Amino acid sequence: MLEIKNLHARIAEDETEILRGVNLTVKAGEVHAIMGPNGSGKSTLSYVLAGKDDYEVTEGEVLFDGQNMLDMSPDERAAAGMFLAFQYPIEIPGVATMEFLKTAMNAQRKARGEAQLSIPDFMKRVKEAAGHLNVSMDMLKRPLNVGFSGGEKKRAEILQMSLLEPKLCVLDETDSGLDIDALRIVSDGVNKLRGPDRAMVVITHYQRLLDHIVPDVVHVLSKGRIVKTGDKDLALELEKNGYADYVDAAA
Amino acid sequence: MNASVPIKHTQAESDLIGRFEAAKGVLTGSVAVTALREAAVSQIRDKGLPHRRVEEYKYTDLRAFMKSAAPLAAAADESAVKAILGGQDAFGGLERYRIVVANGAFLPGLSDVEALASEGVSVTSLTGELAGEHGAQLLASPKSAANDGVLALNTAFVQGGVVVKVKEGAEVSRPVELVHVAASAGAQVSRNKIYVAKGAKLRLLETFAGETGAGELNIVFDYDVADTASLVATRLIVGQSDTARLITSIATIGAQTEFKSLGFIAGPRFIRNQQFINFAGENSNAGIYGVTMARDEDLADQTLIVDHAVPHCNSREFFKTVLDGRAKGVYQGRINVAPHAQKTDGEMMTQALLLSEDAEMANKPELEIFADDVICAHGATSGQIDEDLLFYLRARGIPEDEARTLLVLAFLAEAIEEYGEDDVTEGLEARVRDWLAGH
Ligand SMILES: Nc1ncnc2c1ncn2[C@@H]1O[C@H](COP(=O)(O)OP(=O)(O)OP(=O)(O)O)[C@@H](O)[C@H]1O
Ligand SMILES: [Mg+2]
């Protein structure tokens, strides 16, 4: 589903290279975890996948269902099934959450040539998804993410993901800021979306998320490269020993 | 500059002086009114049209903009007025009464005179009142803008308008739309006096329809809000027009009153919307809001002076401007607090969103405070659409144009929501969308 080949990317503004040859293949139905020290380029990788133009790809390619994803605009990628749950979801004052959800869902449907959702159908979907994720209707009445606590923002991201039903889910530190109960609720929400036609890339620092969302493959990203790949036991080992062994290898 | 040295008149100024001579027969009024008209035209003759070296017009050079001045519009043909009113409806299905002023004159036949009378509102023609013994009072200038050039232009050429009186305690059940129709080409100059008596409540909608051709539009609204009364005035200046739109509000507000206004501007080539608000009684609140959209080479100017002449009054000024192309936005807002106007609370904010590199915003919020026990603040911001917000929306599948539209709407909604007249402002979102879509 996702093939990243020798991806090099730099910050457009000052040309600092952040990704230095990332190779990663994620097949439909798989869950991959990416771990790695602060500043190693995990969020940058997720932004490059989503199409943020602060970053410039200088080499390599990204194929999404065989299509060259780097040629697509962020909204085209989303309509094609790419979803990024942001590490730091942004507050957008003045944009009502419900209005935003409806606009986003219908925009994607339109891009895919599907019919617009009726209001009752839309409401039903939102209520159902919000119920599962313990997101109150009161939160949904507020402007998008405005005044949401850190954990509420993360839950709102997963709510959006559930409603948009993407093929490829990239979760950037969705666990940070969540309390123990919320972590379980959010993980359950994510696990519900697991399926043979969907792939996930889960960026995290902590093994505890991977207890809930058990990955098929674990990668270590260091200094803009994947320096180690293993199964779920790699996460346990990292938890115990830290990154020292791998970080040096990347230098 | 020596006042005795005659200025060299521009074409427009020569036209205006000629227009005055030609129109003497139609520009009626008492002896005192005629004297005011003569004085006003002398001001134009001596000082010319307001230009950039006059502080209040620094960014809005009417003299440079007005290349010529068309004659005053002739009396309107009622069927033409009807056709224009039928063709454009500023407030859609909103239930309301209507007062029609066309080509500068009140048209009682097209206005809801009787229905308004039954609600305690009388409407008469300004023209008749100008001939009466109190005629000159109807043309009084506000203290804070005694020599304003746009007001002088209005005084010299005012053709007519209405005098609206809401009687004591009357709470008018529906908004009243005062619509100015340009039924044929020519300058349209009118002045309207609105009295809201003690305890009365009026919601006014001010709209403008039709095309003035090469003539300017110069309209004055003079509100007199008595103690414990309430006036809410929503002004919609929309649609394309190549000549100057010059609109002035003068408000004198009594004790314990509520006064609110929204000036919504989208489209005209050159617009000056100026407001002079004077607190004359204590414990009153004024909320002055503005929403401006301008593109291409447009100039949109929102100017206001709020005089806190008495203690214990609150004013809130909140203006939003969206500029595209090479448009220029102007906000000049001044809060004056008199030495004895203690416990004044004034909060002024102007914010601009620039959609292009070449758009330009002149933000000039000012406080002039002579009392010591007051809370006053002002702020001004100017910026572009936040790329991170845009990216977030696009990452959810919302195409760029729609994402920009959402963010512009969100930006403007802050002021519209705070203004708070939901039934009246309901249609504004569609107008913003239209404007963004290039209409
Ligand atoms: N837009 C930007 N401007 C400047 N520097 C940037 C930008 N984006 C990323 N960087 C830098 O690139 C490096 C990688 O950042 P990135 O956010 O991808 O790290 P990360 O692996 O997600 O870290 P963390 O675990 O702390 O979230 C960091 O040194 C960061 O400061
Ligand atoms: Mg990160």
XYZ file of C-alpha atoms and ligand atoms in Angstrom:
722
model
C 0.000 0.000 0.000
C 2.783 2.411 0.940
C 6.236 2.250 -0.567
C 8.832 4.776 0.471
C 12.055 4.498 -1.504
C 15.265 6.302 -0.609
C 13.363 9.362 0.548
C 15.441 12.482 1.138
C 13.750 15.646 2.377
C 14.922 18.974 3.662
C 13.399 22.029 5.253
C 12.404 24.240 2.336
C 13.388 27.427 4.105
C 16.961 26.717 5.125
C 17.682 23.523 3.178
C 18.608 21.513 6.258
C 18.348 17.860 5.343
C 16.113 15.953 7.779
C 15.249 12.714 5.999
C 18.338 11.045 4.633
C 17.232 8.035 2.659
C 14.167 6.458 4.259
C 13.045 3.083 2.919
C 9.785 1.655 4.186
C 7.167 -0.652 2.743
C 3.831 -1.104 4.482
C 1.396 -3.655 3.073
C -2.363 -3.527 3.409
C -3.483 -5.001 6.723
C -0.169 -4.287 8.467
C 0.596 -2.070 11.416
C 4.112 -0.625 11.569
C 5.491 1.227 14.537
C 8.183 3.868 14.166
C 10.220 4.755 17.206
C 13.298 6.882 17.545
C 14.940 9.672 19.508
C 13.575 13.212 19.612
C 14.431 15.132 16.499
C 15.194 12.056 14.421
C 12.648 13.043 11.752
C 9.520 11.040 12.637
C 7.125 13.967 12.423
C 8.924 15.241 9.360
C 8.308 11.901 7.673
C 4.619 12.106 8.568
C 4.379 15.669 7.241
C 6.115 14.751 4.007
C 3.611 11.920 3.570
C 0.713 14.311 4.177
C 2.143 16.903 1.774
C 3.176 19.833 3.951
C 5.136 22.217 1.782
C 7.536 23.318 4.502
C 9.543 20.325 3.345
C 11.145 19.673 0.018
C 11.750 16.195 -1.304
C 15.146 16.117 -2.962
C 15.414 12.443 -3.797
C 13.429 9.245 -3.762
C 9.779 8.422 -4.212
C 6.624 7.580 -2.338
C 4.058 5.280 -3.873
C 0.585 5.024 -2.410
C -1.381 2.170 -3.964
C 1.142 2.328 -6.784
C 0.486 6.021 -7.428
C 3.153 8.679 -7.082
C 1.968 10.392 -3.922
C 4.487 13.249 -4.067
C 2.702 14.694 -7.107
C -0.567 15.012 -5.222
C -1.800 17.983 -3.195
C -2.557 17.405 0.498
C -6.294 17.299 -0.145
C -5.870 14.868 -3.029
C -3.823 12.589 -0.791
C -6.525 12.752 1.868
C -9.232 11.933 -0.653
C -7.101 9.024 -1.868
C -7.095 7.662 1.677
C -4.107 9.155 3.498
C -4.750 10.358 7.048
C -2.317 11.947 9.474
C -3.238 12.197 13.138
C -1.122 15.203 14.099
C 1.304 15.182 16.981
C 0.090 18.704 17.774
C -3.466 19.184 16.469
C -4.105 22.838 15.690
C -6.846 25.024 17.129
C -8.919 26.743 14.468
C -11.038 29.493 16.026
C -14.182 30.394 14.133
C -14.492 27.040 12.347
C -17.246 25.012 13.973
C -16.188 21.391 14.555
C -19.367 19.892 13.083
C -19.205 22.131 10.039
C -15.588 21.145 9.564
C -16.339 17.421 9.816
C -19.150 17.687 7.308
C -17.078 19.759 4.911
C -14.142 17.344 5.118
C -16.250 14.199 4.701
C -18.194 15.618 1.791
C -15.103 17.070 0.118
C -13.470 13.635 0.132
C -16.659 11.991 -1.107
C -16.920 14.531 -3.884
C -13.302 13.971 -4.917
C -14.012 10.245 -5.108
C -17.210 10.796 -7.074
C -19.465 9.667 -4.235
C -22.772 11.248 -3.198
C -22.905 13.881 -0.458
C -23.994 12.698 2.972
C -27.478 13.610 4.085
C -27.620 15.564 7.335
C -29.266 12.727 9.323
C -26.746 10.213 7.974
C -23.892 12.545 8.884
C -25.263 13.139 12.380
C -25.717 9.443 12.949
C -22.123 8.697 11.995
C -20.731 11.454 14.188
C -22.800 10.454 17.199
C -21.795 6.842 16.874
C -18.070 7.535 16.482
C -18.104 10.166 19.229
C -19.808 7.685 21.550
C -17.097 5.078 21.017
C -14.321 7.582 21.676
C -15.954 9.252 24.634
C -16.056 12.590 22.849
C -18.909 14.690 24.200
C -21.363 16.483 21.925
C -20.491 19.566 23.917
C -16.917 19.369 22.590
C -18.251 19.067 19.064
C -20.218 22.270 19.467
C -17.025 24.232 20.004
C -14.763 25.622 17.300
C -12.321 23.028 16.016
C -9.931 21.948 18.794
C -10.363 25.315 20.522
C -9.966 24.962 24.255
C -9.686 21.176 23.964
C -7.274 19.680 26.471
C -4.243 17.853 25.119
C -5.960 14.495 25.476
C -9.219 15.781 23.997
C -7.349 16.963 20.935
C -5.885 13.497 20.418
C -9.299 11.897 20.795
C -10.713 14.398 18.308
C -8.031 13.340 15.813
C -9.053 9.714 16.108
C -12.691 10.747 15.791
C -11.851 12.429 12.499
C -9.963 9.325 11.427
C -12.919 7.063 12.219
C -15.282 9.286 10.247
C -13.016 9.692 7.240
C -12.248 5.950 7.039
C -8.810 6.321 5.452
C -6.795 3.487 3.898
C -3.513 4.613 5.365
C -3.440 5.938 8.917
C -0.331 7.694 10.171
C -0.524 8.354 13.905
C 2.098 10.747 15.233
C 2.440 10.284 18.992
C -1.273 9.919 19.447
C -0.577 8.442 22.883
C 1.178 11.478 24.301
C -1.097 13.488 26.540
C -3.614 10.691 27.014
C -4.499 9.435 30.471
C -4.582 5.692 31.118
C -8.279 5.298 30.385
C -8.156 7.536 27.319
C -5.211 5.505 26.033
C -7.350 2.395 26.141
C -10.347 4.111 24.548
C -8.246 5.576 21.754
C -6.404 2.289 21.180
C -9.729 0.472 20.961
C -10.848 3.082 18.444
C -7.718 2.516 16.390
C -7.955 -1.270 16.653
C -11.530 -1.142 15.377
C -10.168 0.387 12.217
C -7.622 -2.374 11.731
C -8.549 -4.491 8.778
C -7.177 -6.281 5.746
C -7.621 -3.210 3.513
C -6.084 -0.698 5.837
C -2.504 0.006 6.810
C -1.191 1.924 9.801
C 2.016 3.653 10.725
C 2.153 4.369 14.433
C 4.808 6.777 15.671
C 5.431 6.530 19.380
C 8.042 6.760 22.086
C 6.446 4.249 24.401
C 5.938 0.543 24.487
C 2.670 0.938 26.435
C 0.780 2.075 23.309
C 2.090 -0.977 21.502
C 0.626 -3.189 24.250
C -2.754 -1.998 23.012
C -2.056 -1.569 19.323
C 0.171 -4.524 18.649
C 2.409 -3.816 15.654
C 3.476 -6.288 12.992
C 6.762 -4.507 12.421
C 8.807 -2.043 14.506
C 11.345 0.393 13.014
C 13.887 2.668 14.601
C 14.379 6.017 12.877
C 17.562 7.843 13.714
C 19.026 10.926 12.056
C 16.652 10.629 9.138
C 17.188 6.950 8.383
C 15.655 3.680 9.442
C 18.492 2.016 11.282
C 16.790 -1.068 12.644
C 13.697 -3.092 11.833
C 12.267 -5.905 13.890
C 9.101 -7.419 15.280
C 7.162 -6.223 18.314
C 9.897 -7.461 20.642
C 12.171 -4.725 19.339
C 9.980 -2.196 21.131
C 10.400 -4.099 24.386
C 14.126 -4.181 23.945
C 14.252 -0.437 23.243
C 12.190 0.220 26.333
C 14.825 -1.588 28.351
C 18.063 -0.445 26.697
C 17.269 2.849 24.999
C 18.496 3.854 21.566
C 22.240 3.905 22.252
C 23.006 0.785 20.221
C 21.251 2.024 17.095
C 21.908 5.734 17.179
C 25.622 5.189 16.923
C 25.142 2.798 14.054
C 23.434 5.582 12.078
C 26.151 8.136 12.558
C -0.818 77.594 3.311
C -2.405 81.000 2.949
C -6.189 80.685 2.796
C -6.569 83.821 0.693
C -4.668 82.308 -2.220
C -7.282 80.562 -4.362
C -6.592 76.918 -5.016
C -6.468 75.567 -8.507
C -9.658 73.593 -8.896
C -9.694 70.076 -10.219
C -12.220 69.144 -12.866
C -14.435 67.593 -10.194
C -14.290 70.730 -8.065
C -15.200 72.941 -11.028
C -18.023 70.539 -11.824
C -19.286 70.720 -8.256
C -19.256 74.515 -8.194
C -21.090 74.542 -11.511
C -23.497 71.923 -10.250
C -24.361 74.097 -7.293
C -25.161 77.080 -9.506
C -27.218 74.936 -11.859
C -29.153 73.230 -9.077
C -29.947 76.317 -6.988
C -33.596 76.058 -7.981
C -33.977 72.489 -6.744
C -31.835 72.735 -3.624
C -34.573 74.072 -1.398
C -34.667 75.002 2.255
C -35.142 77.832 4.698
C -32.961 80.931 4.598
C -30.732 79.379 7.245
C -30.471 76.150 5.257
C -29.544 78.075 2.138
C -26.847 79.857 4.116
C -25.464 76.497 5.269
C -25.443 75.244 1.703
C -23.618 78.384 0.541
C -21.058 78.001 3.312
C -20.517 74.363 2.434
C -19.955 75.070 -1.234
C -17.579 77.883 -0.247
C -15.611 75.366 1.742
C -15.289 73.227 -1.375
C -14.407 76.286 -3.423
C -11.747 77.423 -0.934
C -10.272 74.149 0.279
C -11.204 71.763 -2.474
C -12.265 68.178 -1.972
C -10.673 66.402 0.977
C -7.223 65.138 0.043
C -4.258 63.317 1.524
C -2.765 66.360 3.196
C -5.864 66.641 5.364
C -5.090 64.319 8.287
C -8.512 62.618 8.286
C -8.154 61.839 4.577
C -4.493 60.896 4.565
C -5.190 57.455 3.118
C -8.390 58.325 1.302
C -7.654 61.008 -1.212
C -11.086 61.888 -2.559
C -9.671 64.799 -4.514
C -7.350 62.540 -6.481
C -9.993 59.868 -6.945
C -12.874 62.021 -8.202
C -12.034 62.869 -11.780
C -15.299 64.652 -12.444
C -18.679 65.218 -10.847
C -21.905 64.397 -12.652
C -25.006 66.560 -12.167
C -27.467 65.601 -9.450
C -29.837 62.798 -10.398
C -33.249 63.904 -11.568
C -36.366 62.755 -9.731
C -36.779 58.986 -9.865
C -39.315 57.180 -11.972
C -41.306 54.933 -9.625
C -41.484 52.031 -12.022
C -37.702 52.073 -12.388
C -37.374 52.064 -8.601
C -39.753 49.108 -8.341
C -37.777 47.191 -10.944
C -34.525 47.732 -9.053
C -36.054 46.798 -5.714
C -37.572 43.676 -7.255
C -34.232 42.694 -8.760
C -32.115 42.847 -5.640
C -33.017 41.918 -2.158
C -30.359 42.631 0.388
C -31.901 40.704 3.271
C -33.702 37.888 1.508
C -36.743 36.590 3.316
C -36.236 38.595 6.502
C -39.575 40.103 7.561
C -39.188 43.841 7.670
C -40.701 47.216 6.933
C -39.297 49.329 4.154
C -38.642 53.012 3.649
C -37.533 53.988 0.155
C -35.412 56.966 -0.767
C -34.760 57.137 -4.504
C -32.506 59.586 -6.316
C -32.226 61.471 -3.050
C -35.959 61.826 -2.388
C -38.388 59.993 -0.111
C -40.944 57.850 -1.946
C -43.871 57.400 0.447
C -45.817 55.436 -2.152
C -43.235 52.615 -2.049
C -42.705 52.768 1.701
C -44.631 51.026 4.482
C -45.786 54.321 5.925
C -49.055 53.099 7.394
C -47.726 49.894 8.893
C -44.926 51.881 10.479
C -47.406 54.437 11.825
C -49.291 51.625 13.531
C -46.011 50.665 15.262
C -45.461 54.228 16.453
C -43.034 55.278 13.715
C -43.620 58.383 11.627
C -41.764 58.962 8.398
C -41.713 62.314 6.638
C -39.695 63.853 3.875
C -36.579 65.773 4.838
C -37.164 68.204 2.006
C -40.285 69.564 3.657
C -38.567 69.816 7.036
C -35.622 71.734 5.580
C -38.018 74.533 4.612
C -39.339 74.763 8.182
C -38.007 76.845 11.026
C -35.874 74.018 12.436
C -34.537 73.081 9.015
C -30.975 74.164 9.690
C -30.773 72.002 12.828
C -31.268 68.972 10.639
C -27.981 69.759 8.924
C -25.935 70.204 12.083
C -22.385 68.810 11.971
C -20.978 66.677 14.760
C -18.551 68.490 17.049
C -15.802 66.016 16.332
C -15.977 66.624 12.578
C -17.188 70.181 12.201
C -15.382 70.821 8.925
C -15.526 67.396 7.370
C -15.324 67.644 3.601
C -17.699 64.766 2.882
C -20.305 66.304 5.178
C -19.821 69.665 3.451
C -20.499 67.965 0.118
C -23.650 66.535 1.608
C -24.851 69.804 3.091
C -24.279 71.697 -0.127
C -26.167 69.249 -2.292
C -28.574 67.360 -0.072
C -31.622 66.615 -2.201
C -33.789 65.064 0.466
C -34.175 61.989 2.591
C -36.383 61.076 5.498
C -37.082 62.098 9.039
C -38.012 59.027 11.043
C -39.442 59.358 14.532
C -39.974 56.359 16.769
C -42.295 57.463 19.534
C -41.648 57.016 23.219
C -41.703 53.412 24.353
C -42.404 51.982 20.893
C -40.616 48.711 20.307
C -40.779 48.252 16.562
C -41.499 44.580 16.031
C -39.609 44.136 12.759
C -36.408 45.630 11.425
C -36.908 48.684 9.238
C -34.973 48.745 5.991
C -34.076 52.206 4.805
C -33.096 51.570 1.219
C -31.465 54.136 -1.054
C -32.171 53.446 -4.683
C -30.329 54.995 -7.583
C -33.017 54.759 -10.242
C -31.044 56.664 -12.858
C -27.554 58.044 -13.282
C -26.402 61.139 -11.431
C -25.130 62.132 -8.023
C -27.394 61.088 -5.174
C -27.181 63.103 -2.005
C -29.448 62.502 0.922
C -29.620 62.935 4.633
C -31.757 61.055 7.086
C -32.631 61.960 10.631
C -33.662 59.153 12.919
C -35.123 59.943 16.321
C -35.579 57.089 18.729
C -37.528 58.472 21.684
C -37.248 57.387 25.319
C -37.515 53.679 25.870
C -38.119 52.980 22.178
C -36.365 50.235 20.238
C -35.490 50.256 16.575
C -33.488 47.931 14.384
C -32.504 49.650 11.192
C -31.178 48.090 8.000
C -29.384 50.459 5.671
C -29.039 49.313 2.101
C -28.157 50.780 -1.270
C -29.356 49.653 -4.676
C -28.979 50.727 -8.291
C -26.247 52.527 -10.195
C -25.332 56.189 -9.937
C -23.362 56.233 -13.191
C -20.662 58.900 -12.963
C -22.239 60.542 -9.911
C -21.137 60.106 -6.331
C -23.321 58.707 -3.590
C -23.300 60.782 -0.441
C -25.626 59.730 2.342
C -25.810 60.863 5.949
C -27.621 59.051 8.738
C -28.079 61.207 11.796
C -29.314 59.250 14.805
C -30.683 60.761 17.942
C -31.122 58.051 20.556
C -32.948 59.299 23.645
C -32.464 58.022 27.205
C -33.165 54.310 27.729
C -33.753 53.801 24.003
C -32.047 51.276 21.753
C -30.912 51.499 18.157
C -29.218 48.799 16.114
C -28.136 49.845 12.628
C -26.883 47.276 10.133
C -25.406 48.804 7.023
C -24.745 46.814 3.882
C -22.629 48.432 1.215
C -22.207 45.784 -1.438
C -21.972 45.374 -5.188
C -19.719 46.977 -7.735
C -19.663 50.687 -8.412
C -16.949 52.818 -9.938
C -17.717 56.129 -8.263
C -17.274 57.253 -4.698
C -19.554 55.882 -1.987
C -19.480 58.365 0.880
C -21.539 57.358 3.878
C -21.617 59.130 7.221
C -23.244 58.285 10.538
C -23.742 60.809 13.263
C -25.002 59.425 16.545
C -25.957 61.278 19.670
C -26.802 58.811 22.366
C -28.496 59.581 25.649
C -28.338 57.965 29.055
C -28.772 54.210 29.559
C -29.028 53.576 25.872
C -27.882 50.680 23.747
C -26.404 51.570 20.398
C -24.935 49.082 17.958
C -23.871 49.306 14.378
C -22.344 47.036 11.777
C -20.862 48.390 8.584
C -20.507 45.562 6.065
C -18.605 46.538 2.937
C -17.940 44.310 -0.064
C -17.306 45.475 -3.560
C -17.341 49.203 -4.276
C -14.316 50.785 -5.918
C -14.004 53.647 -3.422
C -15.819 53.754 -0.141
C -15.587 55.954 2.896
C -17.808 54.828 5.760
C -17.399 57.291 8.587
C -19.082 57.417 11.952
C -19.146 60.111 14.604
C -20.546 58.858 17.848
C -21.157 61.020 20.822
C -22.107 59.811 24.289
C -24.366 62.523 25.689
C -25.774 60.603 28.667
C -24.286 58.275 31.276
C -24.421 54.482 31.612
C -24.751 53.780 27.927
C -23.207 51.125 25.710
C -22.098 51.388 22.134
C -20.847 48.520 19.967
C -19.412 49.572 16.641
C -18.544 46.738 14.268
C -17.106 46.631 10.814
C -16.548 43.970 8.185
C -14.739 45.057 5.055
C -13.770 43.163 1.925
C -11.887 44.797 -0.910
C -9.983 43.563 -3.945
C -8.454 44.761 -7.247
C -7.681 48.466 -6.877
C -10.491 49.075 -4.381
C -10.170 51.421 -1.480
C -12.298 50.802 1.590
C -12.125 53.215 4.485
C -13.807 52.763 7.852
C -13.327 55.827 9.971
C -14.824 56.567 13.335
C -14.593 58.910 16.237
C -16.212 57.954 19.505
C -16.585 60.801 21.960
C -16.871 59.753 25.549
C -18.073 63.167 26.654
C -19.714 61.886 29.843
C -18.730 59.356 32.545
C -19.743 55.704 32.895
C -20.131 54.662 29.295
C -18.765 51.618 27.492
C -17.778 51.382 23.906
C -16.499 48.459 21.916
C -15.094 48.894 18.423
C -14.281 45.744 16.493
C -13.309 45.861 12.820
C -12.262 43.118 10.425
C -10.835 43.684 6.969
C -10.038 41.201 4.204
C -7.990 42.492 1.301
C -7.005 40.905 -1.981
C -5.326 42.091 -5.187
C -3.927 45.592 -4.849
C -6.721 46.767 -2.596
C -6.176 49.252 0.171
C -7.973 49.105 3.475
C -8.142 51.960 5.927
C -9.170 51.878 9.534
C -9.015 55.116 11.466
C -10.621 54.880 14.837
C -10.321 57.325 17.663
C -11.746 57.154 21.141
C -11.829 60.525 22.871
C -12.314 60.561 26.609
C -13.181 63.975 28.068
C -11.510 65.071 31.342
C -14.576 64.354 33.473
C -15.623 61.167 31.630
C -14.452 58.885 34.448
C -15.172 55.150 34.420
C -15.125 55.061 30.674
C -14.531 51.613 29.255
C -13.378 51.571 25.660
C -11.953 48.636 23.762
C -10.976 49.015 20.160
C -9.598 46.299 17.894
C -8.887 46.281 14.190
C -7.654 43.184 12.381
C -6.761 42.714 8.748
C -6.250 39.591 6.701
C -4.219 40.114 3.552
C -4.839 37.553 0.832
C -2.246 38.953 -1.559
C 1.237 40.424 -1.446
C 0.147 43.743 -2.893
C -2.822 44.469 -0.654
C -2.219 47.162 1.901
C -3.833 47.983 5.220
C -3.544 51.273 7.045
C -4.559 50.634 10.634
C -4.749 53.674 12.838
C -6.440 53.085 16.171
C -6.048 56.006 18.574
C -6.943 56.851 22.127
C -7.117 60.410 23.407
C -7.701 60.205 27.087
C -8.045 63.172 29.404
C -9.658 61.373 32.353
C -7.625 59.309 34.815
C -10.023 56.613 35.949
C -10.732 54.786 32.724
C -10.117 51.428 31.108
C -9.241 51.848 27.478
C -7.355 49.604 25.124
C -6.696 49.340 21.478
C -5.031 46.876 19.200
C -4.304 46.336 15.554
C -3.138 43.292 13.661
C -2.424 42.595 10.043
C -1.456 39.232 8.664
C -1.832 36.507 6.110
C -3.778 33.301 6.245
C -1.990 30.955 8.614
C -0.390 28.269 6.444
C -0.488 25.721 9.254
C -4.250 26.100 9.604
C -4.616 25.850 5.855
C -2.536 22.680 5.794
C -4.556 21.098 8.577
C -7.802 21.640 6.659
C -6.294 20.396 3.397
C -4.854 17.346 5.116
C -8.459 16.443 5.890
C -9.369 16.548 2.210
C -10.724 20.075 1.966
C -9.524 21.637 -1.315
C -7.410 24.760 -1.037
C -10.061 27.261 -2.186
C -12.646 25.940 0.198
C -10.117 25.810 3.024
C -9.224 29.461 2.414
C -12.903 30.355 2.336
C -13.462 28.622 5.660
C -10.588 30.527 7.229
C -11.748 33.888 5.871
C -15.267 33.187 7.118
C -13.860 32.219 10.489
C -11.857 35.433 10.622
C -14.877 37.615 9.845
C -17.301 35.600 11.943
C -15.663 36.786 15.151
C -16.961 40.311 14.581
C -20.296 39.265 13.123
C -20.978 36.905 16.011
C -20.072 39.465 18.599
C -22.406 41.941 16.897
C -25.005 39.330 17.595
C -27.988 40.132 15.377
C -28.280 36.605 14.042
C -31.489 36.987 12.043
C -30.109 40.024 10.261
C -26.606 38.700 9.660
C -27.694 35.235 8.570
C -27.218 36.015 4.883
C -23.760 37.540 5.282
C -21.908 34.225 5.037
C -23.307 33.757 1.533
C -22.174 37.278 0.648
C -18.657 36.573 1.874
C -18.597 33.369 -0.160
C -19.832 35.253 -3.222
C -17.194 37.878 -2.776
C -14.454 35.261 -2.380
C -15.703 33.521 -5.503
C -15.049 36.778 -7.330
C -18.572 38.141 -7.661
N 9.799 23.462 9.848
C 10.966 23.251 10.491
N 11.825 24.266 10.672
C 12.992 24.067 11.307
N 13.392 22.900 11.802
C 12.593 21.840 11.660
C 11.331 21.963 11.009
N 10.741 20.770 11.003
C 11.589 19.936 11.620
N 12.704 20.574 12.019
C 13.857 19.968 12.695
O 14.041 18.720 12.119
C 14.393 17.753 13.083
C 13.387 16.605 13.070
O 12.153 17.066 13.607
P 10.913 16.126 13.805
O 9.814 16.955 14.332
O 10.647 15.386 12.548
O 11.423 15.121 14.916
P 10.668 13.953 15.657
O 11.419 12.722 15.360
O 9.236 13.962 15.332
O 10.889 14.348 17.172
P 9.944 14.164 18.471
O 10.154 12.794 18.953
O 10.502 15.148 19.450
O 8.534 14.455 18.078
C 14.445 18.489 14.387
O 15.775 18.839 14.634
C 13.592 19.709 14.146
O 14.007 20.779 14.934
Mg 7.528 14.386 16.371
